[in-house]
mmCIF file of C-alpha atoms in Angstrom:
data_model
loop_
_atom_site.group_PDB
_atom_site.id
_atom_site.type_symbol
_atom_site.label_atom_id
_atom_site.label_comp_id
_atom_site.label_asym_id
_atom_site.label_seq_id
_atom_site.Cartn_x
_atom_site.Cartn_y
_atom_site.Cartn_z
ATOM 1 C CA UNK E 271 18.313 -43.535 3.544
ATOM 2 C CA UNK E 272 15.066 -41.594 4.152
ATOM 3 C CA UNK E 273 14.235 -41.318 0.399
ATOM 4 C CA UNK E 274 12.923 -44.919 0.687
ATOM 5 C CA UNK E 275 9.953 -45.930 2.767
ATOM 6 C CA UNK E 276 10.714 -47.626 6.137
ATOM 7 C CA UNK E 277 9.984 -51.124 4.853
ATOM 8 C CA UNK E 278 12.150 -51.026 1.969
ATOM 9 C CA UNK E 279 15.066 -49.314 3.829
ATOM 10 C CA UNK E 280 14.787 -52.106 6.406
ATOM 11 C CA UNK E 281 14.748 -54.725 3.789
ATOM 12 C CA UNK E 282 17.875 -53.200 2.095
ATOM 13 C CA UNK E 283 19.640 -52.888 5.379
ATOM 14 C CA UNK E 284 19.017 -56.543 6.165
ATOM 15 C CA UNK E 285 20.277 -57.650 2.705
ATOM 16 C CA UNK E 286 23.312 -55.605 2.938
ATOM 17 C CA UNK E 287 24.292 -57.442 5.980
ATOM 18 C CA UNK E 288 24.858 -60.623 3.812
ATOM 19 C CA UNK E 289 28.534 -61.390 3.003
ATOM 20 C CA UNK E 290 29.475 -59.987 -0.537
ATOM 21 C CA UNK E 291 26.199 -57.938 -0.888
ATOM 22 C CA UNK E 292 26.916 -54.250 -1.026
ATOM 23 C CA UNK E 293 24.552 -51.394 -0.756
ATOM 24 C CA UNK E 294 23.818 -51.184 -4.453
ATOM 25 C CA UNK E 295 23.153 -55.066 -4.753
ATOM 26 C CA UNK E 296 21.068 -54.943 -1.847
ATOM 27 C CA UNK E 297 19.048 -52.079 -3.398
ATOM 28 C CA UNK E 298 18.602 -53.976 -6.508
ATOM 29 C CA UNK E 299 17.614 -57.207 -4.741
ATOM 30 C CA UNK E 300 15.080 -55.398 -2.558
ATOM 31 C CA UNK E 301 13.306 -53.798 -5.450
ATOM 32 C CA UNK E 302 13.375 -57.076 -7.382
ATOM 33 C CA UNK E 303 11.751 -58.841 -4.474
ATOM 34 C CA UNK E 304 9.025 -56.194 -4.148
ATOM 35 C CA UNK E 305 8.134 -56.702 -7.833
ATOM 36 C CA UNK E 306 7.844 -60.375 -7.491
ATOM 37 C CA UNK E 307 4.560 -62.488 -6.763
ATOM 38 C CA UNK E 308 3.787 -62.623 -3.001
ATOM 39 C CA UNK E 309 4.014 -66.461 -3.086
ATOM 40 C CA UNK E 310 7.494 -66.627 -4.515
ATOM 41 C CA UNK E 311 8.664 -64.006 -1.972
ATOM 42 C CA UNK E 312 7.116 -66.004 0.926
ATOM 43 C CA UNK E 313 8.884 -69.210 -0.527
ATOM 44 C CA UNK E 314 12.192 -67.500 -0.215
ATOM 45 C CA UNK E 315 11.374 -66.203 3.350
ATOM 46 C CA UNK E 316 10.278 -69.779 4.368
ATOM 47 C CA UNK E 317 13.310 -71.451 2.864
ATOM 48 C CA UNK E 318 15.479 -69.019 4.943
ATOM 49 C CA UNK E 319 13.730 -69.736 8.294
ATOM 50 C CA UNK E 320 13.329 -73.344 7.716
ATOM 51 C CA UNK E 321 16.902 -73.980 6.773
ATOM 52 C CA UNK E 322 18.040 -72.194 9.693
ATOM 53 C CA UNK E 323 15.641 -74.011 12.256
ATOM 54 C CA UNK E 324 15.644 -77.469 10.788
ATOM 55 C CA UNK E 325 19.285 -78.001 9.727
ATOM 56 C CA UNK E 326 21.531 -79.638 12.219
ATOM 57 C CA UNK E 327 24.735 -81.579 12.319
ATOM 58 C CA UNK E 328 25.139 -85.174 11.135
ATOM 59 C CA UNK E 329 25.513 -87.592 14.181
ATOM 60 C CA UNK E 330 28.416 -89.226 12.420
ATOM 61 C CA UNK E 331 30.338 -86.801 10.122
ATOM 62 C CA UNK E 332 29.083 -83.396 11.486
ATOM 63 C CA UNK E 333 28.107 -82.137 8.161
ATOM 64 C CA UNK E 334 24.874 -79.973 7.883
ATOM 65 C CA UNK E 335 21.765 -82.026 7.326
ATOM 66 C CA UNK E 336 18.099 -82.327 8.144
ATOM 67 C CA UNK E 337 18.144 -86.009 9.367
ATOM 68 C CA UNK E 338 20.074 -87.503 12.236
ATOM 69 C CA UNK E 339 22.397 -89.133 9.715
ATOM 70 C CA UNK E 340 23.368 -87.397 6.586
ATOM 71 C CA UNK E 341 22.560 -89.114 3.046
ATOM 72 C CA UNK E 342 26.238 -89.987 2.605
ATOM 73 C CA UNK E 343 26.820 -91.488 6.231
ATOM 74 C CA UNK E 344 23.508 -93.402 5.919
ATOM 75 C CA UNK E 345 24.451 -94.836 2.365
ATOM 76 C CA UNK E 346 25.276 -98.462 2.047
ATOM 77 C CA UNK E 347 27.103 -97.855 -1.181
ATOM 78 C CA UNK E 348 29.862 -95.856 0.451
ATOM 79 C CA UNK E 349 33.124 -97.218 1.918
ATOM 80 C CA UNK E 350 32.752 -96.279 5.563
ATOM 81 C CA UNK E 351 36.420 -97.458 6.244
ATOM 82 C CA UNK E 352 37.675 -94.588 4.269
ATOM 83 C CA UNK E 353 37.273 -91.038 5.988
ATOM 84 C CA UNK E 354 38.050 -87.690 4.167
ATOM 85 C CA UNK E 355 38.462 -84.873 6.591
ATOM 86 C CA UNK E 356 37.344 -81.486 5.222
ATOM 87 C CA UNK E 357 37.153 -77.987 6.801
ATOM 88 C CA UNK E 358 33.375 -77.424 5.902
ATOM 89 C CA UNK E 359 30.376 -78.638 4.043
ATOM 90 C CA UNK E 360 31.157 -76.743 0.937
ATOM 91 C CA UNK E 361 34.507 -78.637 0.622
ATOM 92 C CA UNK E 362 32.461 -81.770 0.979
ATOM 93 C CA UNK E 363 30.207 -80.768 -1.830
ATOM 94 C CA UNK E 364 33.135 -79.888 -4.001
ATOM 95 C CA UNK E 365 34.584 -83.494 -3.601
ATOM 96 C CA UNK E 366 31.044 -84.888 -4.192
ATOM 97 C CA UNK E 367 30.834 -83.090 -7.390
ATOM 98 C CA UNK E 368 33.877 -85.008 -8.726
ATOM 99 C CA UNK E 369 31.589 -88.091 -8.438
ATOM 100 C CA UNK E 370 34.649 -90.328 -7.928
ATOM 101 C CA UNK E 371 35.055 -90.468 -4.201
ATOM 102 C CA UNK E 372 33.158 -93.412 -2.551
ATOM 103 C CA UNK E 373 34.294 -93.110 1.008
ATOM 104 C CA UNK E 374 32.714 -90.981 3.751
ATOM 105 C CA UNK E 375 33.717 -87.438 5.272
ATOM 106 C CA UNK E 376 34.352 -85.774 8.439
ATOM 107 C CA UNK E 377 33.513 -82.013 8.573
ATOM 108 C CA UNK E 378 35.579 -80.108 11.006
ATOM 109 C CA UNK E 379 33.732 -76.878 10.678
ATOM 110 C CA UNK E 380 36.985 -74.798 10.764
ATOM 111 C CA UNK E 381 40.688 -75.086 11.044
ATOM 112 C CA UNK E 382 43.158 -74.602 13.694
ATOM 113 C CA UNK E 383 44.285 -70.938 13.670
ATOM 114 C CA UNK E 384 46.311 -69.514 16.596
ATOM 115 C CA UNK E 385 46.058 -66.095 15.050
ATOM 116 C CA UNK E 386 42.206 -66.214 15.297
ATOM 117 C CA UNK E 387 42.312 -68.060 18.631
ATOM 118 C CA UNK E 388 40.806 -71.255 17.013
ATOM 119 C CA UNK E 389 42.346 -74.135 18.952
ATOM 120 C CA UNK E 390 41.819 -77.969 18.457
ATOM 121 C CA UNK E 391 38.980 -77.901 20.859
ATOM 122 C CA UNK E 392 37.052 -75.451 18.743
ATOM 123 C CA UNK E 393 36.817 -77.686 15.756
ATOM 124 C CA UNK E 394 35.164 -81.073 15.480
ATOM 125 C CA UNK E 395 38.187 -83.107 16.363
ATOM 126 C CA UNK E 396 36.844 -84.988 19.290
ATOM 127 C CA UNK E 397 34.151 -86.384 17.173
ATOM 128 C CA UNK E 398 36.711 -87.508 14.584
ATOM 129 C CA UNK E 399 38.788 -89.280 17.363
ATOM 130 C CA UNK E 400 35.734 -91.058 18.478
ATOM 131 C CA UNK E 401 34.962 -92.410 14.909
ATOM 132 C CA UNK E 402 38.495 -93.653 14.579
ATOM 133 C CA UNK E 403 37.754 -96.053 17.489
ATOM 134 C CA UNK E 404 35.717 -98.002 14.804
ATOM 135 C CA UNK E 405 36.790 -99.930 11.900
ATOM 136 C CA UNK E 406 38.782 -97.326 9.794
ATOM 137 C CA UNK E 407 41.415 -98.015 7.274
ATOM 138 C CA UNK E 408 42.481 -94.692 5.976
ATOM 139 C CA UNK E 409 42.157 -91.026 6.873
ATOM 140 C CA UNK E 410 42.455 -88.575 3.950
ATOM 141 C CA UNK E 411 43.115 -85.034 5.115
ATOM 142 C CA UNK E 412 41.527 -82.626 2.610
ATOM 143 C CA UNK E 413 41.948 -79.329 4.537
ATOM 144 C CA UNK E 414 42.796 -76.241 2.491
ATOM 145 C CA UNK E 415 46.208 -75.587 1.403
ATOM 146 C CA UNK E 416 46.502 -72.520 3.618
ATOM 147 C CA UNK E 417 48.491 -71.932 6.776
ATOM 148 C CA UNK E 418 45.538 -73.011 8.850
ATOM 149 C CA UNK E 419 44.797 -75.994 6.809
ATOM 150 C CA UNK E 420 48.375 -77.149 6.761
ATOM 151 C CA UNK E 421 48.546 -76.719 10.647
ATOM 152 C CA UNK E 422 45.336 -78.644 11.063
ATOM 153 C CA UNK E 423 46.572 -81.409 8.739
ATOM 154 C CA UNK E 424 49.772 -81.739 10.678
ATOM 155 C CA UNK E 425 48.042 -81.824 13.958
ATOM 156 C CA UNK E 426 45.641 -84.465 13.007
ATOM 157 C CA UNK E 427 48.269 -86.575 11.373
ATOM 158 C CA UNK E 428 50.414 -86.490 14.618
ATOM 159 C CA UNK E 429 47.357 -87.284 16.693
ATOM 160 C CA UNK E 430 46.104 -90.235 14.642
ATOM 161 C CA UNK E 431 49.421 -91.921 13.498
ATOM 162 C CA UNK E 432 50.135 -93.739 16.825
ATOM 163 C CA UNK E 433 46.819 -95.734 16.358
ATOM 164 C CA UNK E 434 48.213 -97.323 13.163
ATOM 165 C CA UNK E 435 45.514 -95.969 10.850
ATOM 166 C CA UNK E 436 46.979 -94.783 7.446
ATOM 167 C CA UNK E 437 46.851 -91.035 7.139
ATOM 168 C CA UNK E 438 47.245 -89.266 3.886
ATOM 169 C CA UNK E 439 47.091 -85.738 2.569
ATOM 170 C CA UNK E 440 45.574 -84.652 -0.822
ATOM 171 C CA UNK E 441 48.354 -83.566 -3.240
ATOM 172 C CA UNK E 442 49.387 -79.991 -3.586
ATOM 173 C CA UNK E 443 50.694 -78.706 -6.943
ATOM 174 C CA UNK E 444 49.888 -76.810 -10.177
ATOM 175 C CA UNK E 445 46.126 -76.897 -10.849
ATOM 176 C CA UNK E 446 44.887 -78.579 -14.226
ATOM 177 C CA UNK E 447 44.912 -76.041 -16.846
ATOM 178 C CA UNK E 448 47.117 -73.816 -14.765
ATOM 179 C CA UNK E 449 49.838 -71.731 -16.403
ATOM 180 C CA UNK E 450 53.215 -72.176 -14.721
ATOM 181 C CA UNK E 451 54.153 -68.625 -15.578
ATOM 182 C CA UNK E 452 51.382 -67.401 -13.305
ATOM 183 C CA UNK E 453 51.584 -69.815 -10.398
ATOM 184 C CA UNK E 454 53.255 -68.678 -7.094
ATOM 185 C CA UNK E 455 56.667 -69.989 -6.021
ATOM 186 C CA UNK E 456 55.411 -72.023 -3.100
ATOM 187 C CA UNK E 457 53.010 -73.959 -5.277
ATOM 188 C CA UNK E 458 55.741 -74.618 -7.917
ATOM 189 C CA UNK E 459 58.130 -75.862 -5.163
ATOM 190 C CA UNK E 460 55.233 -78.170 -3.844
ATOM 191 C CA UNK E 461 54.703 -79.459 -7.345
ATOM 192 C CA UNK E 462 58.498 -80.174 -7.679
ATOM 193 C CA UNK E 463 58.657 -81.890 -4.293
ATOM 194 C CA UNK E 464 55.563 -83.952 -5.064
ATOM 195 C CA UNK E 465 56.581 -85.056 -8.580
ATOM 196 C CA UNK E 466 55.530 -88.510 -9.482
ATOM 197 C CA UNK E 467 57.443 -90.968 -11.901
ATOM 198 C CA UNK E 468 55.867 -91.430 -15.385
ATOM 199 C CA UNK P 78 22.514 -81.329 -5.633
ATOM 200 C CA UNK P 79 21.999 -84.474 -3.463
ATOM 201 C CA UNK P 80 25.202 -84.055 -1.503
ATOM 202 C CA UNK P 81 23.311 -81.274 0.483
ATOM 203 C CA UNK P 82 20.394 -81.866 2.727
ATOM 204 C CA UNK P 83 16.865 -81.019 1.344
ATOM 205 C CA UNK P 84 16.512 -77.734 3.289
ATOM 206 C CA UNK P 85 19.908 -76.515 2.306
ATOM 207 C CA UNK P 86 19.375 -77.288 -1.408
ATOM 208 C CA UNK P 87 16.059 -75.571 -1.247
ATOM 209 C CA UNK P 88 17.477 -72.569 0.262
ATOM 210 C CA UNK P 89 20.345 -72.509 -2.301
ATOM 211 C CA UNK P 90 17.780 -72.926 -5.065
ATOM 212 C CA UNK P 91 15.654 -69.949 -3.827
ATOM 213 C CA UNK P 92 18.645 -67.753 -3.407
ATOM 214 C CA UNK P 93 19.970 -68.505 -6.795
ATOM 215 C CA UNK P 94 16.748 -67.268 -8.402
ATOM 216 C CA UNK P 95 17.686 -63.710 -7.297
ATOM 217 C CA UNK P 96 19.235 -61.582 -10.015
ATOM 218 C CA UNK P 97 22.990 -61.502 -10.175
ATOM 219 C CA UNK P 98 23.209 -64.499 -7.658
ATOM 220 C CA UNK P 99 24.743 -67.448 -9.258
ATOM 221 C CA UNK P 100 25.050 -71.017 -7.850
ATOM 222 C CA UNK P 101 28.280 -70.193 -6.059
ATOM 223 C CA UNK P 102 27.164 -67.065 -4.390
ATOM 224 C CA UNK P 103 23.825 -68.714 -3.404
ATOM 225 C CA UNK P 104 25.856 -71.645 -1.745
ATOM 226 C CA UNK P 105 27.933 -69.120 0.231
ATOM 227 C CA UNK P 106 24.988 -67.143 1.334
ATOM 228 C CA UNK P 107 23.043 -70.204 2.428
ATOM 229 C CA UNK P 108 25.761 -71.329 4.592
ATOM 230 C CA UNK P 109 26.267 -68.089 6.019
ATOM 231 C CA UNK P 110 22.525 -67.891 6.896
ATOM 232 C CA UNK P 111 22.568 -71.199 8.543
ATOM 233 C CA UNK P 112 25.591 -70.197 10.611
ATOM 234 C CA UNK P 113 23.772 -67.059 11.970
ATOM 235 C CA UNK P 114 21.661 -66.602 15.139
ATOM 236 C CA UNK P 115 18.084 -67.674 14.699
ATOM 237 C CA UNK P 116 16.753 -64.073 15.494
ATOM 238 C CA UNK P 117 18.857 -62.327 12.851
ATOM 239 C CA UNK P 118 17.833 -64.882 10.196
ATOM 240 C CA UNK P 119 14.153 -64.410 11.119
ATOM 241 C CA UNK P 120 14.623 -60.639 10.977
ATOM 242 C CA UNK P 121 15.676 -61.079 7.311
ATOM 243 C CA UNK P 122 12.923 -63.283 6.479
ATOM 244 C CA UNK P 123 10.376 -60.865 8.160
ATOM 245 C CA UNK P 124 11.841 -57.969 6.293
ATOM 246 C CA UNK P 125 11.459 -59.707 2.972
ATOM 247 C CA UNK P 126 7.717 -60.701 3.627
ATOM 248 C CA UNK P 127 6.857 -57.267 5.207
ATOM 249 C CA UNK P 128 8.447 -55.350 2.425
ATOM 250 C CA UNK P 129 6.510 -57.265 -0.279
ATOM 251 C CA UNK P 130 3.089 -57.252 1.486
ATOM 252 C CA UNK P 131 3.334 -53.605 2.954
ATOM 253 C CA UNK P 132 4.913 -51.594 0.283
ATOM 254 C CA UNK P 133 2.458 -49.909 -2.164
ATOM 255 C CA UNK P 134 2.484 -47.120 -4.747
ATOM 256 C CA UNK P 135 2.315 -43.410 -3.436
ATOM 257 C CA UNK P 136 -1.074 -42.022 -4.450
ATOM 258 C CA UNK P 137 0.597 -38.967 -5.936
ATOM 259 C CA UNK P 138 3.939 -39.780 -7.424
ATOM 260 C CA UNK P 139 3.581 -43.563 -7.810
ATOM 261 C CA UNK P 140 6.890 -44.383 -6.054
ATOM 262 C CA UNK P 141 7.003 -47.306 -3.667
ATOM 263 C CA UNK P 142 6.250 -46.416 0.003
ATOM 264 C CA UNK P 143 4.483 -47.817 3.038
ATOM 265 C CA UNK P 144 2.137 -44.820 3.477
ATOM 266 C CA UNK P 145 -0.676 -43.389 1.315
ATOM 267 C CA UNK P 146 1.697 -40.645 0.376
ATOM 268 C CA UNK P 147 5.547 -40.907 0.214
ATOM 269 C CA UNK P 148 7.666 -38.732 2.596
ATOM 270 C CA UNK P 149 8.638 -36.550 -0.411
ATOM 271 C CA UNK P 150 4.999 -35.947 -1.570
ATOM 272 C CA UNK P 151 3.912 -35.350 1.909
ATOM 273 C CA UNK P 152 6.737 -32.842 2.741
ATOM 274 C CA UNK P 153 6.021 -29.188 3.053
ATOM 275 C CA UNK P 154 9.575 -28.318 2.174
ATOM 276 C CA UNK P 155 9.423 -29.427 -1.301
ATOM 277 C CA UNK P 156 8.445 -27.390 -4.397
ATOM 278 C CA UNK P 157 5.415 -29.254 -5.609
ATOM 279 C CA UNK P 158 5.253 -27.200 -8.812
ATOM 280 C CA UNK P 159 8.466 -28.797 -10.202
ATOM 281 C CA UNK P 160 7.984 -32.504 -11.105
ATOM 282 C CA UNK P 161 10.870 -34.692 -12.187
ATOM 283 C CA UNK P 162 9.826 -37.774 -14.088
ATOM 284 C CA UNK P 163 12.078 -40.896 -13.508
ATOM 285 C CA UNK P 164 11.821 -44.506 -14.647
ATOM 286 C CA UNK P 165 11.941 -46.085 -11.295
ATOM 287 C CA UNK P 166 12.344 -45.548 -7.623
ATOM 288 C CA UNK P 167 16.125 -46.220 -7.696
ATOM 289 C CA UNK P 168 16.456 -43.405 -10.087
ATOM 290 C CA UNK P 169 14.423 -41.314 -7.682
ATOM 291 C CA UNK P 170 16.929 -42.377 -4.814
ATOM 292 C CA UNK P 171 19.876 -41.446 -6.981
ATOM 293 C CA UNK P 172 18.660 -37.894 -7.387
ATOM 294 C CA UNK P 173 17.672 -37.671 -3.699
ATOM 295 C CA UNK P 174 21.317 -38.616 -2.797
ATOM 296 C CA UNK P 175 22.539 -35.476 -4.551
ATOM 297 C CA UNK P 176 20.593 -33.594 -1.809
ATOM 298 C CA UNK P 177 20.232 -30.566 -4.255
ATOM 299 C CA UNK P 178 16.796 -31.153 -5.747
ATOM 300 C CA UNK P 179 13.853 -29.701 -3.935
ATOM 301 C CA UNK P 180 11.069 -30.534 -6.321
ATOM 302 C CA UNK P 181 8.874 -33.690 -6.441
ATOM 303 C CA UNK P 182 9.018 -36.732 -8.570
ATOM 304 C CA UNK P 183 6.837 -38.861 -10.706
ATOM 305 C CA UNK P 184 7.842 -42.455 -11.033
ATOM 306 C CA UNK P 185 6.727 -44.213 -14.337
ATOM 307 C CA UNK P 186 7.894 -47.709 -13.371
ATOM 308 C CA UNK P 187 9.124 -48.525 -16.826
ATOM 309 C CA UNK P 188 9.734 -46.723 -20.249
ATOM 310 C CA UNK P 189 8.089 -47.049 -23.541
ATOM 311 C CA UNK P 190 9.689 -49.948 -25.477
ATOM 312 C CA UNK P 191 8.072 -51.082 -28.583
ATOM 313 C CA UNK P 192 10.655 -54.021 -28.709
ATOM 314 C CA UNK P 193 9.435 -55.452 -25.413
ATOM 315 C CA UNK P 194 5.814 -54.570 -26.168
ATOM 316 C CA UNK P 195 5.672 -51.774 -23.515
ATOM 317 C CA UNK P 196 3.434 -49.043 -24.639
ATOM 318 C CA UNK P 197 2.333 -45.657 -23.061
ATOM 319 C CA UNK P 198 -0.583 -47.421 -21.227
ATOM 320 C CA UNK P 199 1.811 -49.830 -19.466
ATOM 321 C CA UNK P 200 3.791 -47.204 -17.541
ATOM 322 C CA UNK P 201 2.278 -44.569 -15.078
ATOM 323 C CA UNK P 202 1.560 -41.768 -17.793
ATOM 324 C CA UNK P 203 -2.113 -41.529 -16.999
ATOM 325 C CA UNK P 204 -1.372 -40.672 -13.307
ATOM 326 C CA UNK P 205 1.297 -37.974 -14.495
ATOM 327 C CA UNK P 206 -1.179 -36.273 -16.962
ATOM 328 C CA UNK P 207 -3.786 -36.145 -14.035
ATOM 329 C CA UNK P 208 -1.225 -34.394 -11.727
ATOM 330 C CA UNK P 209 -0.473 -31.952 -14.448
ATOM 331 C CA UNK P 210 -4.047 -30.698 -14.289
ATOM 332 C CA UNK P 211 -3.005 -29.012 -10.931
ATOM 333 C CA UNK P 212 -0.579 -26.253 -10.454
ATOM 334 C CA UNK P 213 2.630 -27.379 -12.196
ATOM 335 C CA UNK P 214 5.285 -25.073 -13.487
ATOM 336 C CA UNK P 215 8.039 -27.253 -14.832
ATOM 337 C CA UNK P 216 8.256 -30.909 -15.880
ATOM 338 C CA UNK P 217 11.814 -32.205 -15.833
ATOM 339 C CA UNK P 218 12.195 -35.541 -17.771
ATOM 340 C CA UNK P 219 14.905 -37.643 -16.214
ATOM 341 C CA UNK P 220 14.551 -40.936 -18.015
ATOM 342 C CA UNK P 221 17.619 -42.907 -18.800
ATOM 343 C CA UNK P 222 19.683 -41.970 -21.808
ATOM 344 C CA UNK P 223 18.832 -45.231 -23.558
ATOM 345 C CA UNK P 224 16.680 -45.804 -26.600
ATOM 346 C CA UNK P 225 13.757 -46.577 -24.380
ATOM 347 C CA UNK P 226 14.262 -43.560 -22.200
ATOM 348 C CA UNK P 227 14.773 -41.134 -25.100
ATOM 349 C CA UNK P 228 11.530 -42.539 -26.648
ATOM 350 C CA UNK P 229 9.698 -41.921 -23.434
ATOM 351 C CA UNK P 230 11.106 -38.406 -23.017
ATOM 352 C CA UNK P 231 10.092 -37.508 -26.557
ATOM 353 C CA UNK P 232 6.593 -39.046 -26.096
ATOM 354 C CA UNK P 233 5.898 -37.175 -22.677
ATOM 355 C CA UNK P 234 7.152 -33.899 -24.147
ATOM 356 C CA UNK P 235 4.931 -33.964 -27.095
ATOM 357 C CA UNK P 236 1.986 -34.904 -24.869
ATOM 358 C CA UNK P 237 2.638 -32.105 -22.334
ATOM 359 C CA UNK P 238 3.858 -29.170 -24.481
ATOM 360 C CA UNK P 239 0.356 -28.235 -25.679
ATOM 361 C CA UNK P 240 -0.744 -27.542 -22.154
ATOM 362 C CA UNK P 241 1.938 -24.794 -21.822
ATOM 363 C CA UNK P 242 3.873 -26.406 -18.982
ATOM 364 C CA UNK P 243 7.582 -25.912 -19.309
ATOM 365 C CA UNK P 244 9.188 -29.367 -20.262
ATOM 366 C CA UNK P 245 12.892 -29.954 -19.938
ATOM 367 C CA UNK P 246 15.320 -32.884 -20.251
ATOM 368 C CA UNK P 247 18.399 -33.514 -18.155
ATOM 369 C CA UNK P 248 21.649 -32.859 -19.877
ATOM 370 C CA UNK P 249 23.400 -35.666 -21.723
ATOM 371 C CA UNK P 250 27.292 -35.585 -22.074
ATOM 372 C CA UNK P 251 30.675 -36.582 -20.707
ATOM 373 C CA UNK P 252 30.267 -37.831 -17.080
ATOM 374 C CA UNK P 253 32.212 -35.953 -14.354
ATOM 375 C CA UNK P 254 35.686 -37.711 -14.103
ATOM 376 C CA UNK P 255 35.110 -39.151 -17.471
ATOM 377 C CA UNK P 256 38.131 -39.760 -19.914
ATOM 378 C CA UNK P 257 37.147 -38.539 -23.348
ATOM 379 C CA UNK P 258 39.456 -41.211 -24.902
ATOM 380 C CA UNK P 259 37.143 -43.792 -23.492
ATOM 381 C CA UNK P 260 33.717 -42.408 -24.171
ATOM 382 C CA UNK P 261 31.566 -43.531 -27.045
ATOM 383 C CA UNK P 262 30.882 -41.395 -30.083
ATOM 384 C CA UNK P 263 27.202 -40.870 -29.485
ATOM 385 C CA UNK P 264 27.977 -39.419 -26.061
ATOM 386 C CA UNK P 265 30.625 -37.256 -27.424
ATOM 387 C CA UNK P 266 28.376 -35.944 -30.048
ATOM 388 C CA UNK P 267 25.812 -35.178 -27.499
ATOM 389 C CA UNK P 268 28.301 -33.399 -25.409
ATOM 390 C CA UNK P 269 29.311 -31.265 -28.328
ATOM 391 C CA UNK P 270 25.660 -30.481 -29.326
ATOM 392 C CA UNK P 271 24.850 -29.473 -25.736
ATOM 393 C CA UNK P 272 27.929 -27.403 -25.161
ATOM 394 C CA UNK P 273 27.419 -24.321 -22.921
ATOM 395 C CA UNK P 274 28.905 -20.900 -23.190
ATOM 396 C CA UNK P 275 31.562 -20.194 -20.565
#
């Protein structure tokens, strides 16, 4: 892209490496950044480097945090005997937004996927098993409803059940507001199998 | 967003200030950045600050560049007697991508808009008039085909015509590949008025 100056081309190139940012969006973002006050641009750059260097894994639940223990694991108001297993920190945030879950989490940072060569040793399972040595009443598996998520859920449940800890899986079915007409067959079958008495 | 750590929340907040980046995209980008190697994250941060601090306006055409003169204005292979007036550097890049224009440019950095309070003194018109003191044969006005772009084109043409320099406007009409059925009436009328003999 020789019609732009070096610095602009470099910025566009760097921005277009981000996921979901194509060449056109990168170009728009680059020109936007150049037009902004120096301080606010520096703020963004600092936020990027600081987040990358200072963020680490919570000692207990493995979510991303800046402290040794994340705010949820450190909280006295949460039920530490109830652990929800999620695939990543975004899934944790999604459940936190509901505001109704008072247990703690365990973030796997992935799911078992033989296709991608991701085995049980590549996700944070060892850390989970260690936590289960403590006082835990129930383990809720909230991995995605995908092939990988289901495989992971099955694997964990087989691993944990012998210890006597209650293992549950979040319900699968028609989403709220979902139109049955447009929902795939597998989900419809799941919803049928998982029907509850009224 | 207390379910994320401070650093992550700060990064998400900074990213979501960018145009076209909503809360969900900012979140995805933030987690992507945290998962990347430190060097590549630092590269992005450096590209952002360097572009902002080093980029300046070309002394001649006012486009954004890191040198005193942009590569186009500095080139011996371009026809410096032919100037195309564009609203911004992205429009310049769009014409450069065609690879068929061998003249130079003049970047206005805006268009006259009484509604937004942008007058002729707020865009790079003074610099254009100064350039026209030199040896210029034709001025091609390639501002957008919007109300502001048309106003600006009209204003420049009235300003320049007395000097005897040829002033032209890029054609307006049906875009190549465009389906007449779906094109607005104003464009269709323009295409009719601007019809050329075959």
